[in-house]
Coordinates of N, CA and C in Angstrom, one line a residue:
M1302 N 0.9 -1.2 0.0 CA -0.2 0.0 0.1 C 0.9 1.0 0.3
K1303 N 1.9 1.4 0.9 CA 2.6 2.5 1.1 C 3.7 2.6 -0.2
S1304 N 3.8 1.6 -0.9 CA 4.8 1.4 -2.2 C 3.7 2.0 -3.2
S1305 N 2.1 1.6 -3.4 CA 1.4 2.3 -4.3 C 1.4 3.8 -4.2
L1306 N 1.4 4.6 -2.7 CA 1.1 5.6 -2.8 C 2.0 6.6 -2.8
F1307 N 3.7 5.9 -2.8 CA 4.5 6.5 -3.2 C 4.6 6.4 -4.7
S1308 N 4.5 5.3 -5.2 CA 4.9 5.5 -7.1 C 3.7 6.5 -7.8
R1309 N 2.3 6.8 -7.0 CA 1.6 7.5 -7.5 C 1.7 9.0 -7.0
Y1310 N 2.3 9.4 -6.1 CA 2.1 11.1 -5.9 C 4.0 11.0 -6.0
T1311 N 5.0 10.1 -6.5 CA 6.4 10.7 -6.7 C 6.7 11.8 -7.1
C1312 N 5.7 12.3 -8.3 CA 6.1 13.4 -9.4 C 6.0 14.3 -8.7
F1313 N 4.8 14.3 -8.0 CA 4.0 15.5 -7.1 C 5.0 16.1 -5.8
V1314 N 5.7 14.8 -5.3 CA 6.4 15.2 -3.8 C 7.5 15.8 -4.6
L1315 N 8.2 15.2 -5.7 CA 9.7 15.8 -6.0 C 9.3 17.1 -6.5
S1316 N 8.0 17.5 -7.0 CA 7.9 18.7 -7.2 C 8.1 19.8 -6.3
I1317 N 7.2 19.3 -5.1 CA 7.5 20.2 -4.1 C 8.3 20.1 -3.4
L1318 N 9.5 19.0 -3.7 CA 10.8 19.0 -2.8 C 12.0 20.0 -3.5
L1319 N 12.1 19.8 -4.9 CA 12.7 20.8 -5.7 C 12.1 21.7 -5.9
A1320 N 11.1 22.5 -5.6 CA 10.5 23.7 -5.6 C 11.0 24.0 -4.4
L1321 N 11.1 23.8 -3.0 CA 11.6 24.2 -2.1 C 13.5 24.1 -2.1
A1322 N 14.0 23.0 -2.3 CA 15.4 23.4 -2.7 C 15.8 24.7 -3.2
S1323 N 15.1 24.6 -4.7 CA 15.5 25.9 -5.7 C 15.4 27.4 -4.7
L1324 N 13.8 27.3 -4.0 CA 13.9 28.5 -3.4 C 15.2 29.0 -2.5
T1325 N 15.3 27.8 -1.5 CA 16.7 28.0 -0.5 C 17.8 28.6 -1.4
L1326 N 18.1 28.1 -2.3 CA 19.4 28.1 -3.1 C 19.1 29.7 -4.0
L1327 N 18.0 30.2 -4.2 CA 18.0 31.2 -5.0 C 18.5 32.6 -4.4
P1328 N 18.5 32.5 -3.2 CA 19.6 34.2 -2.7 C 21.1 33.6 -2.9
Q1329 N 21.4 32.7 -3.4 CA 23.2 32.4 -3.4 C 23.3 32.2 -5.0
R1330 N 22.0 32.1 -6.0 CA 22.5 31.6 -7.4 C 21.2 32.2 -7.6
P1331 N 21.0 33.5 -8.4 CA 20.2 34.0 -9.0 C 19.3 33.5 -10.2
W1332 N 19.9 32.9 -11.1 CA 19.7 31.9 -11.9 C 18.3 30.8 -11.6
F1333 N 18.5 30.4 -10.4 CA 17.5 29.4 -9.7 C 16.1 30.0 -9.7
W1334 N 15.6 31.3 -10.1 CA 14.5 31.8 -10.5 C 13.6 30.6 -11.6
L1335 N 14.3 30.6 -12.5 CA 14.1 29.5 -13.5 C 13.3 28.2 -13.0
P1336 N 13.9 27.1 -12.4 CA 13.6 26.2 -11.8 C 13.0 26.1 -10.6
T1337 N 12.6 27.4 -9.5 CA 11.7 27.7 -8.9 C 10.5 27.8 -9.2
L1338 N 10.7 28.8 -10.2 CA 9.0 29.1 -11.1 C 8.9 27.8 -11.6
L1339 N 9.4 26.8 -12.3 CA 8.9 25.6 -12.9 C 8.4 24.6 -11.9
F1340 N 9.3 24.5 -10.5 CA 8.8 23.6 -10.0 C 7.3 23.8 -8.9
G1341 N 7.6 25.4 -8.9 CA 6.5 25.8 -7.8 C 4.8 25.4 -8.4
C1342 N 4.9 25.9 -10.1 CA 4.1 25.6 -11.2 C 3.6 24.2 -11.0
L1343 N 4.4 23.2 -11.2 CA 4.1 22.3 -11.1 C 3.4 21.6 -9.8
S1344 N 4.0 22.1 -8.5 CA 3.5 21.9 -7.4 C 2.0 22.2 -7.3
A1345 N 2.2 23.7 -8.0 CA 0.2 24.4 -7.8 C -0.2 23.4 -8.4
L1346 N -0.2 23.0 -9.7 CA -0.9 21.9 -10.3 C -1.1 20.3 -9.8
G1347 N -0.4 20.2 -9.1 CA -0.1 18.8 -8.3 C -1.2 19.2 -7.2
I1348 N -1.2 20.4 -6.5 CA -2.6 20.7 -5.8 C -3.7 20.9 -6.4
Y1349 N -3.9 21.4 -7.2 CA -5.3 21.3 -8.1 C -5.9 20.3 -8.6
D1350 N -4.5 19.2 -8.7 CA -5.1 17.7 -9.4 C -5.8 17.1 -8.3
L1351 N -5.1 17.3 -7.1 CA -5.6 16.7 -5.7 C -7.1 17.0 -5.6
T1352 N -7.3 18.3 -5.4 CA -8.3 18.7 -4.8 C -9.9 18.6 -5.8
Q1353 N -9.0 18.8 -7.4 CA -10.3 18.8 -8.3 C -10.8 17.6 -8.4
Q1354 N -12.6 17.4 -9.0 CA -13.8 16.3 -9.0 C -14.0 15.6 -9.9
R1355 N -12.8 16.4 -10.8 CA -13.8 15.9 -12.7 C -13.2 15.0 -13.3
H1356 N -11.5 14.5 -13.3 CA -10.8 13.4 -13.4 C -10.1 12.9 -12.4
A1357 N -10.9 12.0 -12.1 CA -10.3 10.8 -11.4 C -8.8 10.4 -11.3
I1358 N -8.1 10.4 -12.8 CA -7.1 10.1 -12.9 C -6.0 11.0 -12.4
C1359 N -6.0 12.2 -12.6 CA -5.5 13.4 -12.3 C -5.2 13.4 -10.5
R1360 N -6.5 12.8 -9.8 CA -6.6 13.1 -8.4 C -5.9 11.8 -8.1
N1361 N -5.6 11.1 -8.7 CA -5.0 9.5 -8.3 C -3.4 9.7 -8.7
Y1362 N -3.2 10.4 -9.7 CA -1.7 10.8 -10.2 C -1.5 12.1 -10.3
P1363 N -1.6 12.8 -9.4 CA -1.4 14.2 -9.2 C 0.0 14.6 -10.7
I1364 N -0.3 15.3 -11.5 CA 0.3 16.0 -12.3 C 0.8 15.1 -13.4
I1365 N 1.4 13.5 -13.2 CA 1.6 12.7 -14.1 C 0.7 12.3 -14.8
G1366 N -0.8 12.5 -14.0 CA -2.0 11.7 -15.1 C -2.3 12.4 -16.1
R1367 N -1.8 14.0 -16.3 CA -1.9 14.5 -17.1 C -1.4 14.4 -18.9
L1368 N -0.6 13.5 -18.2 CA 0.1 13.1 -19.6 C -1.0 11.9 -20.8
R1369 N -1.4 11.3 -20.0 CA -2.8 10.6 -20.8 C -3.4 11.5 -21.7
F1370 N -4.1 12.8 -21.2 CA -4.6 13.8 -22.1 C -3.6 14.0 -23.1
F1371 N -2.1 14.3 -22.9 CA -1.1 14.1 -23.9 C -1.1 13.3 -24.9
F1372 N -1.5 12.3 -24.4 CA -0.7 11.2 -25.5 C -2.1 10.9 -26.5
E1373 N -3.2 11.1 -25.7 CA -4.4 11.0 -26.3 C -4.7 12.2 -27.6
F1374 N -4.1 13.3 -27.0 CA -4.2 14.3 -28.1 C -3.2 14.0 -29.7
I1375 N -2.0 13.6 -29.1 CA -1.0 13.4 -30.1 C -1.2 11.9 -31.0
R1376 N -2.4 10.9 -30.6 CA -2.5 9.8 -30.8 C -2.5 9.6 -32.5
P1377 N -3.5 10.8 -32.8 CA -3.8 10.4 -34.4 C -2.3 10.6 -35.5
E1378 N -1.9 12.0 -34.9 CA -0.9 11.7 -35.7 C 0.3 11.1 -35.5
I1379 N 0.6 10.2 -34.2 CA 1.4 9.2 -33.8 C 0.9 7.9 -34.7
R1380 N -0.3 7.6 -35.1 CA -0.6 6.6 -35.7 C -0.5 6.9 -37.2
Q1381 N -0.6 8.2 -37.4 CA -0.6 8.1 -38.7 C 0.9 8.3 -39.5
Y1382 N 2.1 8.8 -39.0 CA 2.8 9.4 -39.2 C 3.8 7.8 -38.8
L1383 N 3.7 7.3 -38.1 CA 4.7 6.0 -37.2 C 3.8 4.8 -37.0
L1384 N 2.9 4.5 -36.8 CA 2.3 3.2 -37.0 C 1.0 2.4 -38.0
E1385 N 0.6 3.7 -38.9 CA -0.1 2.8 -39.5 C 0.7 2.3 -40.6
E1386 N -0.1 1.3 -41.3 CA 0.4 0.6 -42.2 C -0.3 1.6 -43.6
D1387 N 0.6 1.2 -44.5 CA 0.3 1.8 -46.0 C -1.3 1.5 -46.7
N1388 N -1.6 -0.2 -46.3 CA -2.8 -0.3 -46.6 C -3.7 -0.4 -45.7
A1389 N -3.7 -0.1 -44.4 CA -4.6 -0.3 -43.6 C -5.7 1.0 -43.8
Q1390 N -7.0 0.4 -44.1 CA -8.1 0.9 -44.4 C -8.9 1.7 -43.4
I1391 N -8.9 2.7 -43.0 CA -9.1 3.4 -41.8 C -9.4 4.8 -41.7
P1392 N -10.8 5.3 -42.2 CA -11.1 4.6 -43.5 C -10.3 4.8 -45.1
F1393 N -9.3 5.4 -45.1 CA -8.7 5.0 -46.4 C -7.6 5.0 -45.8
S1394 N -6.5 4.2 -46.9 CA -5.5 3.9 -46.6 C -4.6 5.4 -46.9
R1395 N -3.6 4.7 -46.8 CA -2.3 5.9 -46.6 C -1.9 6.2 -48.3
T1396 N -1.9 4.5 -48.9 CA -1.7 4.6 -50.1 C -2.9 5.5 -50.9
Q1397 N -4.2 5.1 -50.8 CA -4.9 6.0 -51.5 C -4.9 7.7 -50.9
R1398 N -5.0 7.9 -49.6 CA -4.2 9.1 -49.6 C -3.3 9.9 -50.6
T1399 N -2.1 9.2 -50.4 CA -1.2 9.5 -51.7 C -1.7 10.0 -52.6
L1400 N -2.5 9.0 -53.5 CA -2.8 8.7 -54.8 C -3.9 10.4 -54.7
V1401 N -4.4 10.5 -54.1 CA -5.2 11.6 -54.0 C -4.5 12.8 -54.2
Y1402 N -3.3 12.8 -53.2 CA -2.9 14.3 -52.9 C -2.3 14.5 -54.3
R1403 N -1.5 13.3 -55.0 CA -0.8 13.4 -56.4 C -1.6 13.9 -57.1
R1404 N -2.6 13.3 -57.6 CA -3.7 13.7 -58.4 C -4.1 15.2 -58.3
A1405 N -4.3 15.2 -56.9 CA -4.4 17.3 -56.9 C -3.7 17.8 -57.4
K1406 N -2.3 17.5 -57.2 CA -1.1 18.7 -57.9 C -0.3 18.1 -59.3
N1407 N -1.3 17.5 -60.0 CA -1.6 17.0 -61.5 C -0.1 16.0 -61.5
E1408 N -0.2 15.5 -60.7 CA 1.2 14.6 -60.5 C 0.8 12.9 -61.3
M1409 N 1.6 12.3 -61.6 CA 1.2 10.9 -62.3 C 1.3 9.9 -60.8
G1410 N 0.1 9.2 -60.4 CA -0.4 8.8 -59.4 C 0.2 7.2 -59.6
D1411 N 0.7 6.8 -60.4 CA 1.0 5.3 -61.1 C 2.2 4.9 -60.6
K1412 N 2.3 3.7 -60.0 CA 3.8 3.1 -59.2 C 4.0 1.9 -60.0
P1413 N 5.4 1.6 -60.5 CA 5.8 0.6 -61.5 C 5.8 -0.4 -60.3
F1414 N 6.3 -1.4 -61.3 CA 6.8 -2.7 -60.3 C 6.0 -3.4 -59.5
G1415 N 5.0 -3.7 -59.6 CA 3.9 -4.8 -58.7 C 3.3 -3.8 -58.0
T1416 N 2.7 -4.3 -56.5 CA 2.2 -4.2 -55.7 C 2.4 -4.1 -54.5
Q1417 N 1.5 -3.7 -53.5 CA 2.2 -4.1 -51.8 C 0.6 -4.3 -51.7
L1418 N 0.0 -4.7 -52.2 CA -1.2 -5.4 -51.6 C -1.1 -7.4 -52.0
D1419 N -1.8 -7.8 -50.9 CA -1.6 -9.0 -50.8 C -2.6 -9.6 -51.7
V1420 N -2.1 -9.9 -53.4 CA -3.3 -10.5 -54.2 C -3.4 -12.0 -53.7
Y1421 N -3.3 -12.6 -52.9 CA -3.5 -14.1 -52.6 C -4.6 -14.2 -51.2
Q1422 N -4.7 -12.9 -51.2 CA -5.9 -12.5 -49.9 C -7.2 -13.3 -50.3
T1423 N -7.9 -13.5 -49.3 CA -9.6 -13.9 -49.5 C -10.3 -12.7 -49.8
G1424 N -10.6 -12.6 -50.4 CA -11.7 -11.4 -51.0 C -10.8 -10.4 -51.6
Y1425 N -9.8 -10.6 -52.3 CA -9.0 -9.6 -52.9 C -9.8 -9.4 -54.6
E1426 N -10.2 -8.1 -55.2 CA -10.6 -8.2 -56.5 C -9.8 -7.7 -57.2
C1427 N -9.8 -8.7 -58.6 CA -9.2 -7.9 -60.0 C -9.7 -8.6 -60.8
I1428 N -9.2 -7.5 -61.9 CA -9.9 -8.0 -63.5 C -8.8 -8.6 -64.2
G1429 N -9.1 -9.8 -65.0 CA -8.2 -10.4 -65.7 C -8.1 -9.7 -67.1
H1430 N -6.9 -9.6 -67.6 CA -6.9 -9.1 -68.8 C -7.4 -9.9 -69.9
S1431 N -7.5 -9.2 -71.2 CA -8.2 -10.2 -71.9 C -6.8 -10.3 -73.2
M1432 N -6.8 -11.3 -73.6 CA -5.7 -11.6 -74.5 C -5.8 -11.1 -75.8
R1433 N -6.9 -10.4 -76.1 CA -7.4 -9.9 -77.6 C -8.1 -8.9 -77.1
P1434 N -8.5 -7.6 -78.0 CA -9.3 -6.9 -77.8 C -10.6 -6.8 -77.9
V1435 N -11.7 -6.7 -77.1 CA -13.3 -7.1 -77.6 C -13.9 -5.6 -78.1
A1436 N -14.7 -5.7 -78.4 CA -15.9 -4.8 -79.3 C -16.4 -3.9 -77.6
A1437 N -16.4 -2.6 -77.5 CA -17.3 -1.6 -76.5 C -18.3 -2.2 -76.4
S1438 N -19.2 -2.4 -75.3 CA -20.6 -2.2 -75.5 C -21.0 -1.0 -75.6
D1439 N -22.2 -0.8 -75.8 CA -23.0 0.4 -76.2 C -23.4 1.2 -74.6
P1440 N -23.2 2.1 -74.7 CA -23.1 2.7 -73.3 C -24.6 3.0 -73.2
T1441 N -25.5 2.8 -74.0 CA -27.1 3.2 -73.8 C -27.5 2.1 -73.3
S1442 N -26.9 0.9 -73.8 CA -27.4 -0.6 -73.1 C -27.5 -0.6 -71.5
F1443 N -26.3 0.2 -70.9 CA -26.1 0.3 -69.4 C -27.3 0.5 -68.2
R1444 N -28.7 0.4 -68.9 CA -29.8 0.5 -68.2 C -30.6 -0.2 -67.3
V1445 N -31.5 0.3 -66.6 CA -32.7 -0.9 -66.1 C -33.7 -0.2 -65.9
A1446 N -34.7 -0.8 -66.5 CA -36.2 -0.6 -66.6 C -37.0 -0.6 -65.1
I1447 N -37.6 0.6 -65.0 CA -37.9 0.5 -63.4 C -39.6 0.5 -63.9
G1448 N -40.1 -0.6 -63.2 CA -42.1 -0.3 -63.6 C -42.2 -1.3 -65.1
G1449 N -43.0 -2.5 -64.5 CA -43.7 -3.2 -65.9 C -44.5 -2.8 -66.7
P1450 N -45.0 -3.6 -67.4 CA -46.6 -3.5 -68.3 C -47.2 -2.5 -68.3
D1451 N -47.6 -2.6 -66.4 CA -48.6 -2.0 -65.9 C -48.4 -0.6 -65.4
C1452 N -47.5 -0.4 -65.3 CA -46.8 1.0 -64.9 C -47.2 1.8 -66.3
R1453 N -47.8 3.2 -64.7 CA -47.7 4.0 -66.1 C -47.1 5.2 -66.4
Q1454 N -46.0 5.0 -65.7 CA -45.1 6.1 -66.0 C -43.3 5.4 -65.6
P1455 N -43.6 4.1 -66.6 CA -42.1 3.4 -66.3 C -40.7 4.3 -66.6
Y1456 N -39.9 3.6 -66.2 CA -38.5 5.2 -66.1 C -37.2 3.8 -66.4
S1457 N -36.2 4.5 -67.1 CA -34.9 3.5 -67.5 C -34.0 4.2 -66.9
A1458 N -33.7 3.5 -65.9 CA -32.5 4.1 -64.9 C -31.1 3.9 -65.3
S1459 N -30.3 4.4 -65.4 CA -28.9 4.1 -65.6 C -28.6 3.5 -64.5
I1460 N -27.1 2.5 -64.3 CA -26.6 1.9 -63.9 C -25.5 2.7 -62.7
F1461 N -25.5 3.9 -63.7 CA -24.7 4.8 -63.1 C -25.0 6.0 -62.8
N1462 N -25.3 6.4 -61.4 CA -25.9 7.6 -61.2 C -25.5 8.6 -60.0
I1463 N -26.3 9.8 -59.4 CA -25.5 10.0 -58.4 C -26.3 9.9 -57.1
S1464 N -25.6 9.6 -56.1 CA -26.0 9.1 -55.1 C -26.6 10.4 -54.0
A1465 N -27.4 9.7 -53.0 CA -28.1 11.1 -52.0 C -27.0 12.0 -51.1
M1466 N -27.1 13.3 -51.7 CA -26.5 14.3 -50.9 C -27.4 15.3 -50.9
S1467 N -27.5 15.7 -49.8 CA -28.7 16.7 -49.4 C -28.1 17.9 -49.8
F1468 N -29.2 18.8 -50.1 CA -28.7 20.1 -49.9 C -28.0 21.1 -48.9
G1469 N -28.8 20.4 -47.4 CA -28.3 20.8 -46.3 C -26.4 20.2 -46.1
A1470 N -25.9 19.6 -46.6 CA -24.6 19.0 -46.6 C -23.7 19.9 -48.2
L1471 N -24.5 20.2 -49.1 CA -23.9 21.2 -50.4 C -24.1 22.3 -50.5
S1472 N -23.4 23.2 -51.1 CA -23.7 24.4 -51.5 C -24.4 24.2 -52.8
A1473 N -25.2 25.4 -53.3 CA -26.2 25.5 -54.2 C -25.1 25.6 -55.5
N1474 N -24.4 26.1 -55.8 CA -23.1 25.4 -56.9 C -22.6 23.8 -57.1
A1475 N -22.8 23.0 -56.0 CA -22.5 22.0 -56.1 C -23.8 20.9 -56.1
I1476 N -24.9 21.5 -55.9 CA -26.3 21.1 -56.4 C -26.3 21.2 -58.0
R1477 N -26.1 22.7 -58.4 CA -25.9 22.9 -59.9 C -25.1 22.2 -60.5
A1478 N -24.0 21.9 -60.1 CA -23.0 21.0 -61.0 C -23.3 19.7 -60.9
L1479 N -23.8 19.3 -60.0 CA -24.3 17.5 -59.9 C -25.7 17.2 -60.8
N1480 N -26.7 18.1 -60.9 CA -27.7 18.1 -61.6 C -27.5 18.2 -63.3
L1481 N -26.4 19.3 -63.3 CA -25.9 19.6 -64.7 C -25.5 18.1 -65.1
G1482 N -24.4 17.7 -64.5 CA -23.9 16.4 -64.7 C -24.5 15.3 -65.0
A1483 N -25.8 15.1 -64.4 CA -27.0 14.0 -64.5 C -27.9 14.6 -65.9
A1484 N -27.9 15.6 -66.5 CA -28.4 15.8 -67.4 C -27.8 15.8 -68.7
K1485 N -26.4 16.0 -68.5 CA -25.9 15.4 -69.9 C -25.1 14.2 -69.9
G1486 N -25.5 13.1 -68.7 CA -25.1 12.2 -68.5 C -26.2 11.0 -68.9
N1487 N -27.4 11.7 -68.8 CA -28.7 10.9 -68.9 C -28.9 9.9 -68.0
F1488 N -28.6 10.0 -66.3 CA -28.5 9.6 -65.7 C -30.1 10.5 -64.4
Y1489 N -30.0 9.6 -63.3 CA -30.8 10.4 -62.0 C -29.7 10.7 -61.2
H1490 N -30.3 12.2 -60.5 CA -29.6 12.7 -59.4 C -30.4 12.5 -58.1
D1491 N -30.4 11.3 -57.2 CA -30.6 11.5 -55.9 C -30.8 12.8 -55.1
T1492 N -31.7 12.9 -54.5 CA -31.9 14.6 -53.7 C -31.2 14.4 -52.4
G1493 N -30.8 13.1 -51.7 CA -30.7 13.3 -50.4 C -31.7 13.8 -49.6
E1494 N -31.9 13.5 -48.1 CA -33.4 14.0 -47.3 C -33.3 15.2 -47.1
G1495 N -32.6 16.4 -48.1 CA -33.1 17.9 -48.1 C -33.9 18.6 -48.7
S1496 N -34.9 17.5 -49.2 CA -36.2 18.3 -49.9 C -35.4 18.7 -51.7
I1497 N -36.4 18.9 -52.4 CA -36.1 19.6 -53.8 C -35.8 20.8 -53.5
S1498 N -35.1 21.7 -54.0 CA -34.4 22.7 -54.1 C -34.8 23.4 -55.4
R1499 N -34.8 24.8 -55.9 CA -34.8 25.2 -57.3 C -33.7 24.9 -57.3
Y1500 N -32.4 24.7 -57.2 CA -31.3 24.5 -57.8 C -31.0 23.3 -58.3
H1501 N -32.0 21.9 -57.9 CA -32.0 20.7 -58.0 C -32.8 20.7 -59.7
R1502 N -33.7 21.8 -59.4 CA -34.4 21.7 -61.0 C -33.8 22.8 -62.2
E1503 N -32.7 23.5 -61.9 CA -32.5 24.1 -62.7 C -31.7 24.3 -64.2
H1504 N -30.9 22.5 -64.3 CA -30.5 22.1 -65.3 C -31.7 21.2 -65.8
G1505 N -32.4 20.7 -65.3 CA -33.4 19.8 -65.5 C -32.9 18.2 -66.0
G1506 N -31.9 18.0 -64.9 CA -31.6 16.6 -64.6 C -32.4 15.7 -64.1
D1507 N -32.7 14.3 -64.7 CA -33.8 13.6 -63.6 C -33.5 13.4 -62.2
L1508 N -34.4 13.8 -61.5 CA -33.9 13.7 -59.9 C -35.2 12.1 -59.1
V1509 N -34.2 12.0 -58.4 CA -35.2 11.0 -57.4 C -35.3 11.3 -56.3
W1510 N -36.1 12.1 -55.5 CA -36.7 12.4 -54.5 C -36.6 11.7 -53.2
E1511 N -35.9 11.7 -52.2 CA -35.8 10.9 -51.3 C -36.4 11.7 -49.8
L1512 N -37.0 10.6 -49.4 CA -38.0 10.6 -48.3 C -37.9 10.5 -47.3
G1513 N -36.9 11.5 -46.2 CA -36.6 10.8 -45.0 C -37.5 10.4 -43.7
S1514 N -37.3 10.3 -42.7 CA -38.4 10.7 -41.6 C -38.7 12.0 -41.2
G1515 N -37.8 12.9 -41.8 CA -38.4 14.3 -41.7 C -39.5 15.0 -42.4
Y1516 N -39.8 14.3 -43.8 CA -40.5 14.3 -44.6 C -40.1 16.1 -45.3
F1517 N -39.1 16.3 -45.5 CA -38.6 17.7 -45.6 C -39.3 18.3 -47.3
G1518 N -40.2 19.0 -47.2 CA -40.4 19.5 -48.6 C -42.2 19.4 -48.9
C1519 N -42.9 18.1 -47.9 CA -43.8 17.0 -48.1 C -44.3 16.9 -46.4
R1520 N -44.4 18.0 -45.7 CA -44.9 17.6 -44.3 C -45.6 18.8 -43.7
T1521 N -46.8 18.6 -43.2 CA -47.9 19.5 -42.4 C -46.8 20.4 -41.5
A1522 N -47.7 21.0 -40.9 CA -46.9 22.1 -39.6 C -46.6 20.8 -38.4
D1523 N -47.3 20.2 -37.9 CA -46.9 19.4 -36.8 C -46.1 18.1 -37.4
G1524 N -45.5 18.0 -38.5 CA -44.6 17.3 -39.1 C -45.1 15.7 -39.4
H1525 N -46.1 16.0 -39.6 CA -46.8 14.6 -40.4 C -46.8 14.9 -42.5
F1526 N -46.6 13.6 -42.8 CA -46.9 13.5 -44.4 C -48.0 14.6 -44.6
D1527 N -47.4 15.0 -45.7 CA -48.5 15.8 -46.8 C -48.8 15.3 -47.7
P1528 N -49.6 14.6 -48.4 CA -49.8 13.9 -49.6 C -49.7 15.3 -50.7
Q1529 N -50.7 16.4 -50.3 CA -50.9 17.4 -51.4 C -49.4 17.7 -52.0
R1530 N -48.7 18.6 -50.5 CA -47.7 19.1 -50.8 C -46.6 18.0 -51.9
F1531 N -46.4 16.6 -51.5 CA -46.1 15.4 -52.0 C -46.3 15.8 -53.6
A1532 N -47.7 15.6 -53.9 CA -48.1 15.7 -55.2 C -47.6 16.7 -56.2
E1533 N -47.3 17.9 -55.4 CA -47.2 19.7 -56.2 C -45.7 19.5 -56.2
Q1534 N -44.7 18.7 -55.7 CA -43.6 18.8 -55.7 C -43.1 17.8 -56.3
A1535 N -43.9 16.9 -56.7 CA -43.3 15.2 -58.0 C -43.6 15.9 -59.2
K1536 N -44.7 16.6 -59.1 CA -45.2 17.4 -60.7 C -44.7 18.2 -61.0
A1537 N -44.3 19.4 -60.2 CA -43.8 20.3 -60.6 C -42.5 20.8 -61.4
R1538 N -42.5 21.4 -62.4 CA -41.8 21.4 -63.5 C -40.6 22.6 -63.1
R1539 N -39.1 22.4 -63.7 CA -38.5 23.5 -63.4 C -39.0 24.5 -63.9

């Protein structure tokens, strides 16, 4: 028990003793004001740690317990620059980030002489090369029919579309650009949960209106679904 208490308060006790020793020697050596100030501040910090009620680790390990918060603060940098593997995807690997950085600078992102990936691991995806050129498929055939013979308004959807990103997460210019791309590419633009704004309709690209739990754009004053407002929005033209 005594050994445990000594180890917990070693830094605090040493700070007090060194502060007193520096203060005693200060009249003989004027430059001792620096260690006196340093150890005095550490002693005051230790007293504060012992009396505060917010962090148990600081109360149990005065002064030295604060190293935990320091290491928590620098943990992302330590992991990124020293410990992280090049292909650890959480959420993106260092290799992927490096590729983005190089392309942003208009530099070649290709690396010759093989790969760092384990091509024999379970789940590795690859595309086998063809021994001879094949005829390119017609891009207009990459579509899926939505709605059968009984559907009054069937829709031919592209297999490549713009996924949900709500207006609340993007700017007006971003919405305009996305919808212009949908109009030029003949595919649809998912609105996300943020309803349909005038920027979605500006370029006339196809829209998929995503209705979330908030019913944005088609709800009543008390937050319920409003069929009339939904019909008005769905039939509205740009």
